PDB file of C-alpha atoms in Angstrom:
ATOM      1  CA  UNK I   1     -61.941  59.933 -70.541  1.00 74.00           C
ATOM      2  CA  UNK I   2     -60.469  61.104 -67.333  1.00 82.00           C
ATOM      3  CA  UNK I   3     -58.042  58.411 -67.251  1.00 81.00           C
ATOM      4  CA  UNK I   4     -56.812  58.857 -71.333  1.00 80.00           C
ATOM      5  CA  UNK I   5     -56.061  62.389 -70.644  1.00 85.00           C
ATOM      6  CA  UNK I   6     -54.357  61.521 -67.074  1.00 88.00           C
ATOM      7  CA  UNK I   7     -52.200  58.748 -69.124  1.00 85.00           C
ATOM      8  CA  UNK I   8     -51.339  61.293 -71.626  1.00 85.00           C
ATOM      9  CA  UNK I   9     -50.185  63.994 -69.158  1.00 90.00           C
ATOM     10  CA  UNK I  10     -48.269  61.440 -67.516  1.00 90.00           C
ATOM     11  CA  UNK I  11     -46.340  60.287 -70.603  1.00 90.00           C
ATOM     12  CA  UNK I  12     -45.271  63.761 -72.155  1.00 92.00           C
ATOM     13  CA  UNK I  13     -42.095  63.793 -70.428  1.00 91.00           C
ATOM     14  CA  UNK I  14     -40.789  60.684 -71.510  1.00 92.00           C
ATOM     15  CA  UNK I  15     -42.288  61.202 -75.321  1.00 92.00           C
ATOM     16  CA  UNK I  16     -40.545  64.508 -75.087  1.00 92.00           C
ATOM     17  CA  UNK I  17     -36.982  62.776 -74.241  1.00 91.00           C
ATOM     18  CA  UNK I  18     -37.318  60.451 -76.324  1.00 91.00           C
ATOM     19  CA  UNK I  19     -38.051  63.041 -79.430  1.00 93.00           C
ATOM     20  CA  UNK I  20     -35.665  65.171 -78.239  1.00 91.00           C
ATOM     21  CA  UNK I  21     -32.720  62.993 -78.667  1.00 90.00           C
ATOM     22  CA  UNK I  22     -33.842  61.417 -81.440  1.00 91.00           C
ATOM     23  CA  UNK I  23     -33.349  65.625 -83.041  1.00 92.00           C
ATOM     24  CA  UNK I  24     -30.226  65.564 -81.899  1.00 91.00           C
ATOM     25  CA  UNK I  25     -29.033  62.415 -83.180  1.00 90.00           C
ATOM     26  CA  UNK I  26     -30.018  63.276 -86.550  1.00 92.00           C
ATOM     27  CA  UNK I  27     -29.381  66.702 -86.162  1.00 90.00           C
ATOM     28  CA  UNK I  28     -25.159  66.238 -84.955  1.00 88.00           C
ATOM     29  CA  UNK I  29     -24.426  62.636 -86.236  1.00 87.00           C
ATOM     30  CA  UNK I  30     -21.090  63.091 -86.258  1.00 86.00           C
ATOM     31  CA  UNK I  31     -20.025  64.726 -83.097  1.00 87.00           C
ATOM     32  CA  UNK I  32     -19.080  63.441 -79.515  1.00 90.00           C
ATOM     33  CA  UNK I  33     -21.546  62.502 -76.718  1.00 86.00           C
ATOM     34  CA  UNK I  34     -20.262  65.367 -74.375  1.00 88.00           C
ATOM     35  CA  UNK I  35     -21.760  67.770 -76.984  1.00 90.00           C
ATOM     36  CA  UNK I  36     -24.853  65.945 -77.527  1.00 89.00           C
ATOM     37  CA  UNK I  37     -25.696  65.875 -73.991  1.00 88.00           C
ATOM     38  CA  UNK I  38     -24.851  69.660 -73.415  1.00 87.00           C
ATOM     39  CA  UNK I  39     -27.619  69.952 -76.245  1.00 88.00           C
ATOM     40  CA  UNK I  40     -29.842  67.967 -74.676  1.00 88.00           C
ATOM     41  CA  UNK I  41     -29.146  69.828 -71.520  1.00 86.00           C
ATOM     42  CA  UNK I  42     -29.933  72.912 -73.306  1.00 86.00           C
ATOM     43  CA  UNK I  43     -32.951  71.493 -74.467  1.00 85.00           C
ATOM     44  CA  UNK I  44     -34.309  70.435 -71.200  1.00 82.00           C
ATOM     45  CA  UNK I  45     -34.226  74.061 -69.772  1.00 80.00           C
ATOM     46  CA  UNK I  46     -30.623  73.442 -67.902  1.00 81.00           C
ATOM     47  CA  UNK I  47     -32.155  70.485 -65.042  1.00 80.00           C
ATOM     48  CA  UNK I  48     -29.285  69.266 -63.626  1.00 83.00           C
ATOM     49  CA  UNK I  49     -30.151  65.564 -63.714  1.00 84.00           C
ATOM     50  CA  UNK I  50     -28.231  62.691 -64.633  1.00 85.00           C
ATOM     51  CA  UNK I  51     -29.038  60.575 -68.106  1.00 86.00           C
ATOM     52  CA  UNK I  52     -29.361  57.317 -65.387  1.00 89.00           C
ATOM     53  CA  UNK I  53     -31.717  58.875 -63.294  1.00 91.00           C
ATOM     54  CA  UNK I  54     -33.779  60.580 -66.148  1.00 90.00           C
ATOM     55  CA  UNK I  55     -34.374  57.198 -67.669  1.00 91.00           C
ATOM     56  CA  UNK I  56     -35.312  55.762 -64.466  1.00 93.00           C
ATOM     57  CA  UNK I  57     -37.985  58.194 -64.119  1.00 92.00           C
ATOM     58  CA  UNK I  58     -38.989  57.903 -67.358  1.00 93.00           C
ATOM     59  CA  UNK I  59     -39.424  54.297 -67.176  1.00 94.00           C
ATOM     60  CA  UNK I  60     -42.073  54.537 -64.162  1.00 95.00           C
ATOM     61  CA  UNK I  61     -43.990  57.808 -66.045  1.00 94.00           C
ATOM     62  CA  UNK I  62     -44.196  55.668 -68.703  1.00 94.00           C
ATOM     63  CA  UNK I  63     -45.538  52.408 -66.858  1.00 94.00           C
ATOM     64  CA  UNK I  64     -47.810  54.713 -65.232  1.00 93.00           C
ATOM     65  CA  UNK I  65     -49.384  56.021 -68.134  1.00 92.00           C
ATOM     66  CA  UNK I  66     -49.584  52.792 -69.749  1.00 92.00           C
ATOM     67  CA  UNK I  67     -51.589  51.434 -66.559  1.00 91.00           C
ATOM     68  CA  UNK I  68     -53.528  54.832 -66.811  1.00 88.00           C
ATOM     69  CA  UNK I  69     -54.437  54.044 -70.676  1.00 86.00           C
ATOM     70  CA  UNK I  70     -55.199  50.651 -70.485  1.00 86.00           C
ATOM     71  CA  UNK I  71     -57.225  50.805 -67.923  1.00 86.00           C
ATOM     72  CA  UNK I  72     -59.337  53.213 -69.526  1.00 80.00           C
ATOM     73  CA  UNK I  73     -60.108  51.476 -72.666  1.00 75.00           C
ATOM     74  CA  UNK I  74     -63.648  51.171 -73.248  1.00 72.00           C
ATOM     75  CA  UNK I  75     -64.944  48.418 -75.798  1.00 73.00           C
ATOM     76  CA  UNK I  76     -67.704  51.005 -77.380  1.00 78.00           C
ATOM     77  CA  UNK I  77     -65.227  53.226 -78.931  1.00 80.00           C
ATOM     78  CA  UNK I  78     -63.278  51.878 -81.366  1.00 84.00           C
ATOM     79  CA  UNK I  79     -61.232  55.169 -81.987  1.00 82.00           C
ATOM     80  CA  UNK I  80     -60.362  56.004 -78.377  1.00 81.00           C
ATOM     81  CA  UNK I  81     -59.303  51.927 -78.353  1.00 84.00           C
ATOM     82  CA  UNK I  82     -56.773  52.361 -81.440  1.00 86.00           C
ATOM     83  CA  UNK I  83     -55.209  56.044 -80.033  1.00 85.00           C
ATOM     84  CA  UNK I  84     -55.038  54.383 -76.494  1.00 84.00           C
ATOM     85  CA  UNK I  85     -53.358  51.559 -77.464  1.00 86.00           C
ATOM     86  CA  UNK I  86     -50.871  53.361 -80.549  1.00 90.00           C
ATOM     87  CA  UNK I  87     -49.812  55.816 -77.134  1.00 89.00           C
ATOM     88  CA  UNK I  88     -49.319  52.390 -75.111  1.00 90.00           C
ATOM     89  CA  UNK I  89     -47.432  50.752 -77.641  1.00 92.00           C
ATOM     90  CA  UNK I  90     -45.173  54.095 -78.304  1.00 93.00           C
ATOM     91  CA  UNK I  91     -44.770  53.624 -74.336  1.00 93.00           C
ATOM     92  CA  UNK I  92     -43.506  50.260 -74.089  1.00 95.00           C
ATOM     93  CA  UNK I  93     -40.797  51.069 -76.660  1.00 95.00           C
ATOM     94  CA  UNK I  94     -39.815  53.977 -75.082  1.00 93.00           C
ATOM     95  CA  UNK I  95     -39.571  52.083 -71.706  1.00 94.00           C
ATOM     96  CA  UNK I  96     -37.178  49.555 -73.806  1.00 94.00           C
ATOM     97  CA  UNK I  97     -35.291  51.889 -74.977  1.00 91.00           C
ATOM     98  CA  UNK I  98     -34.761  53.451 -71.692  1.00 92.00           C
ATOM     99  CA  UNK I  99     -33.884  49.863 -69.951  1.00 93.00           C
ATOM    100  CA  UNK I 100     -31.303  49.793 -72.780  1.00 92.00           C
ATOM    101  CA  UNK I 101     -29.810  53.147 -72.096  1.00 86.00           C
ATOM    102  CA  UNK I 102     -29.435  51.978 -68.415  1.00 88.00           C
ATOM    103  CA  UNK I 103     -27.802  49.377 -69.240  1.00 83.00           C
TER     104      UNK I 103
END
């Protein structure tokens, strides 16, 4: 259990991102990126950090936590199995879509 919550602590930040712009996409569809990204700034409490770096870092929290939940997946428990692995799989396409934002 100490693991799952671990994982989970590990992978806010990169869930939060990736909800947050997914807001303001839907929220401003049809205005510039400068604006979005001063609302996502504004969002993110003003951290002066670049959208490269961010998804760097949210690409390791987010192999972390997937090592963290995986890892922790006991066989008895078929509930804390399916959450585990919905969270890992929610993961691995935010670490895609953070590759593809690099890139």
């Amino acid at each position: 259990m100490k693991k799952i919550v671990t994982g989970i602590i590990i992978a806010i930040i990169p869930i939060y991102t990736f909800f947050t712009w997914l807001i303001i996409y839907n929220k401003y569809p049809e205005t510039d990126q400068s604006y979005r990204l001063s609302k996502f700034k504004d969002i993110i409490f003003n951290i002066p950090i670049s959208q490269t770096s961010l998804s760097g870092l949210n690409i390791v929290l987010s192999s972390l936590a997937i090592y963290y939940l995986l890892t922790s997946v006991n066989k008895n428990y078929l509930s804390k199995k399916i959450i585990t692995i919905l969270i890992a799989g929610l993961l691995f396409f935010i670490i895609l879509y953070n590759i593809w934002g690099i890139l």
